[in-house]
PDB file of C-alpha atoms in Angstrom:
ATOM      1  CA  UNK B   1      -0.959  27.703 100.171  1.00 48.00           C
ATOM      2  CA  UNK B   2       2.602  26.770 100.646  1.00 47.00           C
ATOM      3  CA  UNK B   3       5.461  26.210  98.924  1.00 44.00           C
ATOM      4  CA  UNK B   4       4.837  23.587  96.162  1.00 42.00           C
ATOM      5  CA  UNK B   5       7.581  22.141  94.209  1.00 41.00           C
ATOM      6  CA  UNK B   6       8.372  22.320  90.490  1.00 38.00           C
ATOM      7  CA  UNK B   7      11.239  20.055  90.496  1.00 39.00           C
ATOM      8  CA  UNK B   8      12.057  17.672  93.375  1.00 41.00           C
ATOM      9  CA  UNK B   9      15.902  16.428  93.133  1.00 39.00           C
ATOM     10  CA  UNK B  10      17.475  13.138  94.855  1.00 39.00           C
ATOM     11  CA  UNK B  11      15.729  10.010  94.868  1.00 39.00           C
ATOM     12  CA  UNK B  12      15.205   9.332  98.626  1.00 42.00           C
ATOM     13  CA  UNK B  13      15.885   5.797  99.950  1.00 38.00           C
ATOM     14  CA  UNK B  14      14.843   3.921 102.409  1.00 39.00           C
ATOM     15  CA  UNK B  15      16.102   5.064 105.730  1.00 40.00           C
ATOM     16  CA  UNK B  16      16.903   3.207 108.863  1.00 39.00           C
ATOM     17  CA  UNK B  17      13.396   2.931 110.421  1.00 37.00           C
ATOM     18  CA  UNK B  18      14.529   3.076 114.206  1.00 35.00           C
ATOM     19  CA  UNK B  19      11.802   2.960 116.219  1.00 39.00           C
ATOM     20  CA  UNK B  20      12.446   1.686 119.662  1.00 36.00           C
ATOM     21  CA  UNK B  21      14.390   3.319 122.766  1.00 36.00           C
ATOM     22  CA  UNK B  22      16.817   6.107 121.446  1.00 34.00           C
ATOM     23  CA  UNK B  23      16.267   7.243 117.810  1.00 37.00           C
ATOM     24  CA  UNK B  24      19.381   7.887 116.183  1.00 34.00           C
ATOM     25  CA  UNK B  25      20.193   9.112 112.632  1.00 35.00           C
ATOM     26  CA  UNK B  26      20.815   6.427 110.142  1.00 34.00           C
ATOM     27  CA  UNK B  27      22.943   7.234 107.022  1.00 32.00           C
ATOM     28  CA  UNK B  28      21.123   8.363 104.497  1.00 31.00           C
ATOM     29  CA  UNK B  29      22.517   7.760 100.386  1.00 32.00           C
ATOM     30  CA  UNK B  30      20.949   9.445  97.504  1.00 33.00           C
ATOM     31  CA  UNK B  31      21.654   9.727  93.342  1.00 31.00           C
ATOM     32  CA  UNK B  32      20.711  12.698  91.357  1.00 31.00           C
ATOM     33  CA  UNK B  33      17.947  11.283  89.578  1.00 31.00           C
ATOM     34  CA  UNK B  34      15.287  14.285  89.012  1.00 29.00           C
ATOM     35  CA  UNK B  35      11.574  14.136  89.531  1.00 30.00           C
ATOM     36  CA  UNK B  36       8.669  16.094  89.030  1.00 31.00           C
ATOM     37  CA  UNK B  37       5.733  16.738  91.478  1.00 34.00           C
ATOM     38  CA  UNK B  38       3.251  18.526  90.667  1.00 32.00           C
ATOM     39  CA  UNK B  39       0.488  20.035  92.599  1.00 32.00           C
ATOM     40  CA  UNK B  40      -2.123  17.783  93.368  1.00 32.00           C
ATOM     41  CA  UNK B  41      -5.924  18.918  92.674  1.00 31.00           C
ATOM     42  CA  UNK B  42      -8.195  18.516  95.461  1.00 32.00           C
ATOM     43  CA  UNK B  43     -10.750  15.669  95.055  1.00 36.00           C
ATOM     44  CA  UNK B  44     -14.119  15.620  96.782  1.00 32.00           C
ATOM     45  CA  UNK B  45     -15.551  13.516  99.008  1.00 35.00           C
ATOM     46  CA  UNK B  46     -19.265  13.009  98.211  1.00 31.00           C
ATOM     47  CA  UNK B  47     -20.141   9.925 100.841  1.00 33.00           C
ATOM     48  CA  UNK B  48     -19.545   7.941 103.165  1.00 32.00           C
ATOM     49  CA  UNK B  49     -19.833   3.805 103.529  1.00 34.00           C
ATOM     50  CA  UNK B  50     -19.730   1.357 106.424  1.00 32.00           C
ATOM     51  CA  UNK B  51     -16.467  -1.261 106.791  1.00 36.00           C
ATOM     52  CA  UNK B  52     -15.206  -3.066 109.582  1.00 34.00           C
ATOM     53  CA  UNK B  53     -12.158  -4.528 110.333  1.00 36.00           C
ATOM     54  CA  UNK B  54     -12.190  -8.194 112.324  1.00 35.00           C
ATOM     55  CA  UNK B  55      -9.203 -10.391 113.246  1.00 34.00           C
ATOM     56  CA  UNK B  56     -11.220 -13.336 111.178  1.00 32.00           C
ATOM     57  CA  UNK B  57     -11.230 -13.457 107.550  1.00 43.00           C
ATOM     58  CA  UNK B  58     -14.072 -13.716 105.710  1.00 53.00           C
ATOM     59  CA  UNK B  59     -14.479 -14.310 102.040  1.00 55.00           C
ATOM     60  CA  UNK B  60     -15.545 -11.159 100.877  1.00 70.00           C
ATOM     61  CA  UNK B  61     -18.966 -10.694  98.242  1.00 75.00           C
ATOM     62  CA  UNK B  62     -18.477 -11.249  94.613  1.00 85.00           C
ATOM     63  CA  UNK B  63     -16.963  -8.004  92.827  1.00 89.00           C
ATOM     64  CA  UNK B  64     -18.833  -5.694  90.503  1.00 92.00           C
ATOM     65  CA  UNK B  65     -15.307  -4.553  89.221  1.00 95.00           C
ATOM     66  CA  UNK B  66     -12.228  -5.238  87.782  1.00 95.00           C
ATOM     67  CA  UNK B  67      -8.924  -5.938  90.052  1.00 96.00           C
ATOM     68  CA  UNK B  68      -8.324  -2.648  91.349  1.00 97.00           C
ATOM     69  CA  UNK B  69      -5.045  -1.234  92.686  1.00 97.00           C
ATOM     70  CA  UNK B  70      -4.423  -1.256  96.374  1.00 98.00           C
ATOM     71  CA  UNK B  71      -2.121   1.638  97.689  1.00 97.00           C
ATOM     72  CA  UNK B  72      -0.163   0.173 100.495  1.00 98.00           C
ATOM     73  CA  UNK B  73       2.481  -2.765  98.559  1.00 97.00           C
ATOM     74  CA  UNK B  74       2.065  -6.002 100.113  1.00 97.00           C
ATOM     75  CA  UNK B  75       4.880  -6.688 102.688  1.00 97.00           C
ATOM     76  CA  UNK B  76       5.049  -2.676 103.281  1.00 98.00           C
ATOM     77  CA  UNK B  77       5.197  -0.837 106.833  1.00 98.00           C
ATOM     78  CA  UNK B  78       3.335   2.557 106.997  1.00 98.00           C
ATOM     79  CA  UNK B  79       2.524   4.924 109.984  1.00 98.00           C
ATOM     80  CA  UNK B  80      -0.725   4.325 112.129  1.00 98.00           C
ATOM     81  CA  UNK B  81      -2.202   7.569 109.916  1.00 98.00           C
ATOM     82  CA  UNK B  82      -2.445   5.469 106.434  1.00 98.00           C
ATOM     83  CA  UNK B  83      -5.352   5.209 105.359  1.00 98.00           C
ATOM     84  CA  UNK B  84      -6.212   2.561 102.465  1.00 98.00           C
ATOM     85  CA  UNK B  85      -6.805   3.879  99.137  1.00 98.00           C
ATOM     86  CA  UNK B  86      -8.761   1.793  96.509  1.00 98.00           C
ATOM     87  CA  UNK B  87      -8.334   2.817  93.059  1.00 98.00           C
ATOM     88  CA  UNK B  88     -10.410   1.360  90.144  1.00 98.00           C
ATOM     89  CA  UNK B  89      -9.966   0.885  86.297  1.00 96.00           C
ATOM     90  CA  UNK B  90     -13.488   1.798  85.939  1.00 97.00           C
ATOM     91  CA  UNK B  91     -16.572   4.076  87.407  1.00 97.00           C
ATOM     92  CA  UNK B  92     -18.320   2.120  90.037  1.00 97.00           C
ATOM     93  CA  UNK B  93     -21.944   2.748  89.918  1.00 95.00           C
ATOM     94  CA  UNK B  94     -23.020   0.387  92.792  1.00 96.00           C
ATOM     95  CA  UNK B  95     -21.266   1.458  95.777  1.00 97.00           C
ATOM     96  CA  UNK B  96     -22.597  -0.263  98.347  1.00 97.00           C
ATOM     97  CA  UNK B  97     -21.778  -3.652  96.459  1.00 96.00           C
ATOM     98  CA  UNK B  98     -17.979  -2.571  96.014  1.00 97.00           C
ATOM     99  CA  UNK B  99     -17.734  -2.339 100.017  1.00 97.00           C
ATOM    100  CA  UNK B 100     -19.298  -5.468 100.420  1.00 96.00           C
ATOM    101  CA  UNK B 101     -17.065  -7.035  97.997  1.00 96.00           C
ATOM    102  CA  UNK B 102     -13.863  -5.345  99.555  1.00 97.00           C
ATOM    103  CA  UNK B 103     -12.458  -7.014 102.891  1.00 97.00           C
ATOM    104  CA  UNK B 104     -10.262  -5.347 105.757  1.00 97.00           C
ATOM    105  CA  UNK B 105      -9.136  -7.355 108.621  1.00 97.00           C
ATOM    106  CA  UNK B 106      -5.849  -6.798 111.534  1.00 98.00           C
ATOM    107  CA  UNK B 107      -4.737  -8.757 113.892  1.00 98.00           C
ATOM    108  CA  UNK B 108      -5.983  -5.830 116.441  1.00 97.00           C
ATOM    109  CA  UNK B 109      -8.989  -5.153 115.827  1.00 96.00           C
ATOM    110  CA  UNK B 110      -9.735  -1.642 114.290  1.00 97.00           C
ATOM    111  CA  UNK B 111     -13.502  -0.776 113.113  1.00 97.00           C
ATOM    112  CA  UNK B 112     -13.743   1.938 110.747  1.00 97.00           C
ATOM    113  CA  UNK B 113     -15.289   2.994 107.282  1.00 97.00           C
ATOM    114  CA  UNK B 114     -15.195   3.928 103.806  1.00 98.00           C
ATOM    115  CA  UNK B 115     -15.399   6.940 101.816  1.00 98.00           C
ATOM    116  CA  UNK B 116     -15.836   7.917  98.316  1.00 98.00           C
ATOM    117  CA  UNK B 117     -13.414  10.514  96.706  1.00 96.00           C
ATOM    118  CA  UNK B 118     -15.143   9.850  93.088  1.00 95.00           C
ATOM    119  CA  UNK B 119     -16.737   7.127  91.157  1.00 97.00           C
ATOM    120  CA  UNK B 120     -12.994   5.024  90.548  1.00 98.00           C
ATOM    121  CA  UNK B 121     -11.654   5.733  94.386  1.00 98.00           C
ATOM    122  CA  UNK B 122     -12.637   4.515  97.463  1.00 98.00           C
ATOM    123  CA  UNK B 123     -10.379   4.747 101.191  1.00 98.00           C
ATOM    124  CA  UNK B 124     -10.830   3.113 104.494  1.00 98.00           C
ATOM    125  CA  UNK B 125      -9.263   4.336 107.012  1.00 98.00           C
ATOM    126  CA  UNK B 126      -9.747   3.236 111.094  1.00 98.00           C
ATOM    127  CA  UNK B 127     -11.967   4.833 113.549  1.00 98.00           C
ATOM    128  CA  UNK B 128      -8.730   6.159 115.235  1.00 98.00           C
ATOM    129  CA  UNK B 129      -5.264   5.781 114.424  1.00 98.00           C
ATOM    130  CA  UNK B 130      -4.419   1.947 113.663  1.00 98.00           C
ATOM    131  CA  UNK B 131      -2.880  -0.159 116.572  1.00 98.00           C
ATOM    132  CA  UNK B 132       0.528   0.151 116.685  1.00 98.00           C
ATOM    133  CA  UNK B 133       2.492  -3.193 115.690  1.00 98.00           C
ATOM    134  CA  UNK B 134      -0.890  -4.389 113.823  1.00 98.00           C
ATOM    135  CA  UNK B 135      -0.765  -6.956 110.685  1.00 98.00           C
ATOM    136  CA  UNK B 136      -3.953  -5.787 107.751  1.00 98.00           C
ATOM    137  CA  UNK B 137      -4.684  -7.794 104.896  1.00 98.00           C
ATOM    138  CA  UNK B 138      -6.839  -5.835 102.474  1.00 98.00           C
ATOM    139  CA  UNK B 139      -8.967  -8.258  99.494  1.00 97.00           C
ATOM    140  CA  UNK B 140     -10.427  -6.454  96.909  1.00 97.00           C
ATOM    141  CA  UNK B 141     -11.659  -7.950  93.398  1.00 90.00           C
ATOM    142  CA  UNK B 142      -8.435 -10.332  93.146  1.00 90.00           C
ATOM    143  CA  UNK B 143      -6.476  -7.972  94.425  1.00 96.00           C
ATOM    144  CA  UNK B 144      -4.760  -7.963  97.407  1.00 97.00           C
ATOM    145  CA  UNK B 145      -2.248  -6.719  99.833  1.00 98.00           C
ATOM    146  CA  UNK B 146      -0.776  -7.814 103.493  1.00 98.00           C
ATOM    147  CA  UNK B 147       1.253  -5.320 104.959  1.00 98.00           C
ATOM    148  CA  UNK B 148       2.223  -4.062 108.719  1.00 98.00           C
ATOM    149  CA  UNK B 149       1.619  -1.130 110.678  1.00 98.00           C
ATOM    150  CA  UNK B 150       4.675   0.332 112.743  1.00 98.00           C
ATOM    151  CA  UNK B 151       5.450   1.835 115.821  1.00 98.00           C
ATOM    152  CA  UNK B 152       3.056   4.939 116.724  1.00 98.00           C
ATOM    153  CA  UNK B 153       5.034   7.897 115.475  1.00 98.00           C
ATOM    154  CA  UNK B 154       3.221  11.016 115.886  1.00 98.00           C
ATOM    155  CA  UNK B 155       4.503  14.316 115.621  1.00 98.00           C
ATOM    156  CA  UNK B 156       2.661  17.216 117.757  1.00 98.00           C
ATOM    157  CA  UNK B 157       3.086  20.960 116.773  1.00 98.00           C
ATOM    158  CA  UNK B 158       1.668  23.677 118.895  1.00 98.00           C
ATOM    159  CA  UNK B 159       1.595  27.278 116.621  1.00 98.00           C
ATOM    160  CA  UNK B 160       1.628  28.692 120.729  1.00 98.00           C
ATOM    161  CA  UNK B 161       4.922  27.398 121.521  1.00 98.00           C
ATOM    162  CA  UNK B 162       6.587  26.874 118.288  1.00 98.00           C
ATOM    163  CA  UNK B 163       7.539  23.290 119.013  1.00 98.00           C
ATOM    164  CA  UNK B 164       7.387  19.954 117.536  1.00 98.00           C
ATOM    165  CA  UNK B 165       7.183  17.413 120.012  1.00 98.00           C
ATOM    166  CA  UNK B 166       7.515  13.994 118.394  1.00 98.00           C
ATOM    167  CA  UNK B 167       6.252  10.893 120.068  1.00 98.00           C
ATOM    168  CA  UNK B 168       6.597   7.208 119.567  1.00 98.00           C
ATOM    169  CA  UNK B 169       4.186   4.725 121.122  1.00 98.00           C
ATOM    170  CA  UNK B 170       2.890   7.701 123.337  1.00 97.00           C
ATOM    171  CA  UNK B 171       6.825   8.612 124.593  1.00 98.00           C
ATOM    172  CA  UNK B 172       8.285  11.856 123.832  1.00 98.00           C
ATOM    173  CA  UNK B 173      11.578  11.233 121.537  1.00 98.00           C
ATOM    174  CA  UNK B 174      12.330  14.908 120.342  1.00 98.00           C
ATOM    175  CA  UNK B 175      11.425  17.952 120.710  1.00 98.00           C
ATOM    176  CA  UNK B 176      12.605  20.841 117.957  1.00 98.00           C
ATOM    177  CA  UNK B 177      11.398  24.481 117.685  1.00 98.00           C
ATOM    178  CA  UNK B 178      10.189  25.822 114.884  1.00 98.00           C
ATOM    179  CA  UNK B 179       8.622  28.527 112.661  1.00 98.00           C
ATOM    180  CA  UNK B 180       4.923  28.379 110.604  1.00 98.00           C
ATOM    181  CA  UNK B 181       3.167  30.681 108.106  1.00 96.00           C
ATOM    182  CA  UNK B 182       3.057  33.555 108.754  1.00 95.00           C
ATOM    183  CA  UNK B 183       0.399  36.330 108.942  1.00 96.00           C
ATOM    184  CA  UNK B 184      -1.138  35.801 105.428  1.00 92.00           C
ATOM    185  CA  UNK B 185       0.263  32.443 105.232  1.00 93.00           C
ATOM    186  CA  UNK B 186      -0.752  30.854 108.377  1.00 97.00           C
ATOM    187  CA  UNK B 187      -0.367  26.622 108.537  1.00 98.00           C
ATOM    188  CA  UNK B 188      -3.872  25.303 108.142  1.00 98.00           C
ATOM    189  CA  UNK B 189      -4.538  23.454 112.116  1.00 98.00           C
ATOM    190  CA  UNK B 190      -5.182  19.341 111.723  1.00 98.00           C
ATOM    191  CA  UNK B 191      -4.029  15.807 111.446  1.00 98.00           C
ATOM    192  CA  UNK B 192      -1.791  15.757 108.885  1.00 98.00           C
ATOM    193  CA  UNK B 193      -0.234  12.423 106.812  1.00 98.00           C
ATOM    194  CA  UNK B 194       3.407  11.735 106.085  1.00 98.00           C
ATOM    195  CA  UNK B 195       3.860  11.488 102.194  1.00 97.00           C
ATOM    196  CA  UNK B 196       7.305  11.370 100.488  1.00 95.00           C
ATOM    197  CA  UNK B 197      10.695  12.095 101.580  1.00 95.00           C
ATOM    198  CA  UNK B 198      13.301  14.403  99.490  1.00 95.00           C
ATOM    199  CA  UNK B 199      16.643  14.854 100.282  1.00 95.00           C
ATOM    200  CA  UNK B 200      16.761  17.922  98.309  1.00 94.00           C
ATOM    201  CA  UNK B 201      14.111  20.020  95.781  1.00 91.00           C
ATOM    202  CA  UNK B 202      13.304  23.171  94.200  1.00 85.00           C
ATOM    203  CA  UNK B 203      10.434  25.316  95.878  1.00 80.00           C
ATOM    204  CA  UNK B 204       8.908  27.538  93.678  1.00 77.00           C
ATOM    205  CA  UNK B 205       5.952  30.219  94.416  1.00 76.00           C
ATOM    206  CA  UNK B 206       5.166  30.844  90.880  1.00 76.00           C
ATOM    207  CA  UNK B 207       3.421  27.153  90.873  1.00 75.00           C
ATOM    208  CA  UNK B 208       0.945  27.826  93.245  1.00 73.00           C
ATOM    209  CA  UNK B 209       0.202  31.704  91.205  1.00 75.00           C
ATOM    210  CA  UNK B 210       3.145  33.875  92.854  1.00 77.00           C
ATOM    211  CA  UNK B 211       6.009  35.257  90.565  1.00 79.00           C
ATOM    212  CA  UNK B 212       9.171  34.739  91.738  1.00 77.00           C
ATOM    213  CA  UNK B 213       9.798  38.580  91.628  1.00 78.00           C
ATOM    214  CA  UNK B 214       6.927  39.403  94.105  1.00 79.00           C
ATOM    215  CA  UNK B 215       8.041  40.786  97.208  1.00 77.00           C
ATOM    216  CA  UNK B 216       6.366  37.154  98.489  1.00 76.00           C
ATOM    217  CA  UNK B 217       7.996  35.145  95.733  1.00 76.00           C
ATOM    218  CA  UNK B 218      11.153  32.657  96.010  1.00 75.00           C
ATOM    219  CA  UNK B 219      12.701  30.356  94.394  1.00 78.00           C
ATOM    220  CA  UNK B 220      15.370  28.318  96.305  1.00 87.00           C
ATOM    221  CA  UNK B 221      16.714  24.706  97.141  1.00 89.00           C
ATOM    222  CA  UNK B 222      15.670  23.390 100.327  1.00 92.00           C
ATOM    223  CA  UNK B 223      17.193  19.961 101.705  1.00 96.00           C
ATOM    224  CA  UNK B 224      15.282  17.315 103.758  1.00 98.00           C
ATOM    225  CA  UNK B 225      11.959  18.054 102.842  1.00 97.00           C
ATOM    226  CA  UNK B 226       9.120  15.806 103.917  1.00 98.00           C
ATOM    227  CA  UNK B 227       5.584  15.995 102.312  1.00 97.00           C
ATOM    228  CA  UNK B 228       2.822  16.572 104.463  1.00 98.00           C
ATOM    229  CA  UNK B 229       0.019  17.902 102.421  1.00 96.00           C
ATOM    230  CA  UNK B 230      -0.577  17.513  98.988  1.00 94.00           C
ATOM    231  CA  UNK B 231      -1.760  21.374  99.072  1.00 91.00           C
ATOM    232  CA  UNK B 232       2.247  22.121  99.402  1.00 91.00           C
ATOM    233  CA  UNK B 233       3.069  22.161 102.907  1.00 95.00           C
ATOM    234  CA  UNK B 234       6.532  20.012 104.158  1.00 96.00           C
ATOM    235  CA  UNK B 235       8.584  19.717 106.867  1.00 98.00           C
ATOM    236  CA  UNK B 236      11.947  20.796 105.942  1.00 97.00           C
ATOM    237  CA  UNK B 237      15.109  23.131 106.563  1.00 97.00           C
ATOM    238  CA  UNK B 238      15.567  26.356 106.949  1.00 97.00           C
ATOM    239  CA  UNK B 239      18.194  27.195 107.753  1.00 97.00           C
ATOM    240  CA  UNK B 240      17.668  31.090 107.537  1.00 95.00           C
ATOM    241  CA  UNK B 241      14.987  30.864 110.001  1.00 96.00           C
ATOM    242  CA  UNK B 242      16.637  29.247 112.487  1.00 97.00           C
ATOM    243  CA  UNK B 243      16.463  32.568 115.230  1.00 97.00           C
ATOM    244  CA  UNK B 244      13.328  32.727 114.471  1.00 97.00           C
ATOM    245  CA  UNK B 245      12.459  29.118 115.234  1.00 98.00           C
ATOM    246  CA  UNK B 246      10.828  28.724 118.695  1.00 98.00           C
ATOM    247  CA  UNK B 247       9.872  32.502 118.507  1.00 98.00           C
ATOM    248  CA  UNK B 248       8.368  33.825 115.290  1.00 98.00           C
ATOM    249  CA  UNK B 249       6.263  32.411 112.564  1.00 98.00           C
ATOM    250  CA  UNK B 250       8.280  33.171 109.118  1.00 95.00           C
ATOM    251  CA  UNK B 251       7.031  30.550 106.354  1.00 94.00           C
ATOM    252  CA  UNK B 252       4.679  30.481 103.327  1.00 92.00           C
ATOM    253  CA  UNK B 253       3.067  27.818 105.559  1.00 94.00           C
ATOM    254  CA  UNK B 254       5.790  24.909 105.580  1.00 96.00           C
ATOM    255  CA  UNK B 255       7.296  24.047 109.191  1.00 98.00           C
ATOM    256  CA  UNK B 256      11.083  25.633 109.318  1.00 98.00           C
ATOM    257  CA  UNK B 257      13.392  23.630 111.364  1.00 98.00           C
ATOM    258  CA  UNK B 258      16.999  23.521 111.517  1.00 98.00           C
ATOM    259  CA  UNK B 259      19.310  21.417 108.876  1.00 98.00           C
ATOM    260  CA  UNK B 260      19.959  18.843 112.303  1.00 98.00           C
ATOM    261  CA  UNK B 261      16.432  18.492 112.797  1.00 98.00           C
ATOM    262  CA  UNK B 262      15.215  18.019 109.570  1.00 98.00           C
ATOM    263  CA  UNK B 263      16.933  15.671 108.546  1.00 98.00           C
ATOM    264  CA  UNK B 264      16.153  13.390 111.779  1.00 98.00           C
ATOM    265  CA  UNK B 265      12.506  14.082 111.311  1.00 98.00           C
ATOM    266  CA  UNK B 266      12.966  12.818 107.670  1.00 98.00           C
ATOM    267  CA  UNK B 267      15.517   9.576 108.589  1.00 98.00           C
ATOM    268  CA  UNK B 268      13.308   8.391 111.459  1.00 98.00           C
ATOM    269  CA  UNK B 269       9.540   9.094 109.429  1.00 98.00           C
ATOM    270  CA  UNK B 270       7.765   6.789 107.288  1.00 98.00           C
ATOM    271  CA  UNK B 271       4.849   7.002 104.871  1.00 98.00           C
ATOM    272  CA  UNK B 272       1.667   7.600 106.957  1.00 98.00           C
ATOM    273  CA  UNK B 273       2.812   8.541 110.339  1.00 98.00           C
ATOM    274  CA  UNK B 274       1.026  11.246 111.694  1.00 98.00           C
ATOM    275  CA  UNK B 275       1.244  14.801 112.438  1.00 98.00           C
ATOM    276  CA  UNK B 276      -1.188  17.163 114.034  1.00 98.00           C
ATOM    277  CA  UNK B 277      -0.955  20.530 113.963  1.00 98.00           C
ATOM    278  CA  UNK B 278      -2.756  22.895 116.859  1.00 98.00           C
ATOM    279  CA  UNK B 279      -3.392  26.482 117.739  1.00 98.00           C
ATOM    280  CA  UNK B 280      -2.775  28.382 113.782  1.00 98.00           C
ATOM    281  CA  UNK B 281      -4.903  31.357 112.960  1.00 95.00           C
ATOM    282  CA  UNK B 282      -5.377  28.832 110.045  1.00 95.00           C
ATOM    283  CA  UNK B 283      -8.452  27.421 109.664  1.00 96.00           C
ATOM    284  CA  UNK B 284      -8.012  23.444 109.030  1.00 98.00           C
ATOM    285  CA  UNK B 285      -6.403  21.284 106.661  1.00 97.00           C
ATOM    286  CA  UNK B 286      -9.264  20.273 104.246  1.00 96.00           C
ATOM    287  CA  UNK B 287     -10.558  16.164 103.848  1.00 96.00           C
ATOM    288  CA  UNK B 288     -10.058  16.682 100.491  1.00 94.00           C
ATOM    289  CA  UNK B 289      -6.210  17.365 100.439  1.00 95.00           C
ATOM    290  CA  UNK B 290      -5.315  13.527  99.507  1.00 94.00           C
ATOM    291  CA  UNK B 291      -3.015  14.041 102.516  1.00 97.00           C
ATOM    292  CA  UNK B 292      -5.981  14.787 104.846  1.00 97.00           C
ATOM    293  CA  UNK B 293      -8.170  12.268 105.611  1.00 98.00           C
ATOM    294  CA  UNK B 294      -8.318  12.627 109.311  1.00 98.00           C
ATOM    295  CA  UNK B 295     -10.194  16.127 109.322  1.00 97.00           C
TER     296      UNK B 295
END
């Protein structure tokens, strides 16, 4: 796969989320704290449930576990991508009485389902992509979370013309040309989730099994990197690639873009907002990513 970080450097915080009309850059302040992120394993998904999701509330089925944790903080805003992720202290054995015992409602309504990825983690994600502006309140074993759903950002990038068109509530707010994996390293095609933001990290092939002295290996500091598999792949700049962006393909699979452009994409992007990737020689992003639910 792509490059996956050893250490990841800055601690990113919260940007100006500006949604509506023109989106403009918002300052962005970081410390030096350092992280690390590790590769994330790939967890199956064995099953799948039934959920719904009405504007009513109803009181949901007495739990066969203990309060689990909810992903998605109560009072948060995420991208119409998020799906909800359900993690408990224990192995659940019944299934089917855990999803009766978990509730999902929105103010618009927005049927969908769940789906195992073991016996302690269940998601629920929409049919499609949730409602734009929509209010969920997830109840879950005496735990529980109400948070909001923002504007539609979705980011379209088409391996044919080497641009990233980025929408918001269906309008186009910027386009940016840029370069994929190349031949050998092609970006995996599919619907792809936001995940963190980094000002700046380390990229490092030897973590995913390439020395750094291999004619394919690096090791180098990137800036404005934002996660978009858990597999490796980011959004982030390149500033070396920037005449081949719009022309060539020249990554280990991440999407080059300039310094400018990265930086907007990561300033105006939030946690689970959406991007879908089209027309790569590279198969598809798997379900099992942790990043790619939608596939």
């Amino acid at each position: 796969m792509d490059e996956i970080p050893m250490h990841n450097e800055a601690n990113t915080q919260q940007s100006h989320w500006l949604r509506r009309g023109l989106l403009l850059s918002a300052a962005f302040a970081a410390t030096g704290a350092l992280v690390a992120v590790p590769a994330h394993a790939e967890p199956t998904l064995p099953g799948f449930g039934s959920g719904s999701s009405q504007p009513a509330v109803d009181q949901p089925a007495q739990a066969p576990f203990a309060p689990p944790n909810i992903n998605i903080a109560d009072g948060e805003t995420v991208g119409v991508a998020q799906p909800i992720i359900i993690t408990f202290k224990e192995p659940v054995e019944d299934r089917a009485a855990a999803e009766r015992a978990i509730k999902v409602t929105s103010s618009t309504n927005a049927p969908g389902h769940f789906y195992w990825t073991g016996t302690k983690q269940v998601r629920w994600k929409p049919t499609e992509f949730w409602p734009a502006n929509t209010d969920v309140t997830v109840v879950a074993g005496g735990t529980s979370s109400s948070f909001h759903i923002g504007d539609a950002f979705v980011a379209y990038v088409d391996d044919n013309t080497k641009t990233i068109s980025v929408t918001v509530n269906g309008e186009v707010v910027k386009e940016m040309p840029t370069s994929l994996g190349k031949p050998g390293y092609e970006t995996p095609n599919g619907t792809y989730i936001v995940g963190e933001r980094l000002e700046q990290m380390t990229m490092d092939s030897s973590t995913y099994g390439v020395p750094v002295t291999d004619p394919e290996g690096y090791k180098l500091e990137v800036e404005y990197a934002t996660r978009l598999s858990n597999s490796g792949i980011f959004l982030h700049a390149a500033p070396w690639s920037v005449g081949q962006q719009g022309y060539s393909n020249a990554s280990h699979g991440c999407l080059n873009v300039s310094t400018e452009n990265a930086k907007w994409f990561l300033e105006n992007s939030r946690r689970g907002d959406a991007v879908v990737v089209t027309n790569t020689q590279g198969g598809t992003l798997s379900a099992g990513d942790g990043l790619g639910d939608w596939n």
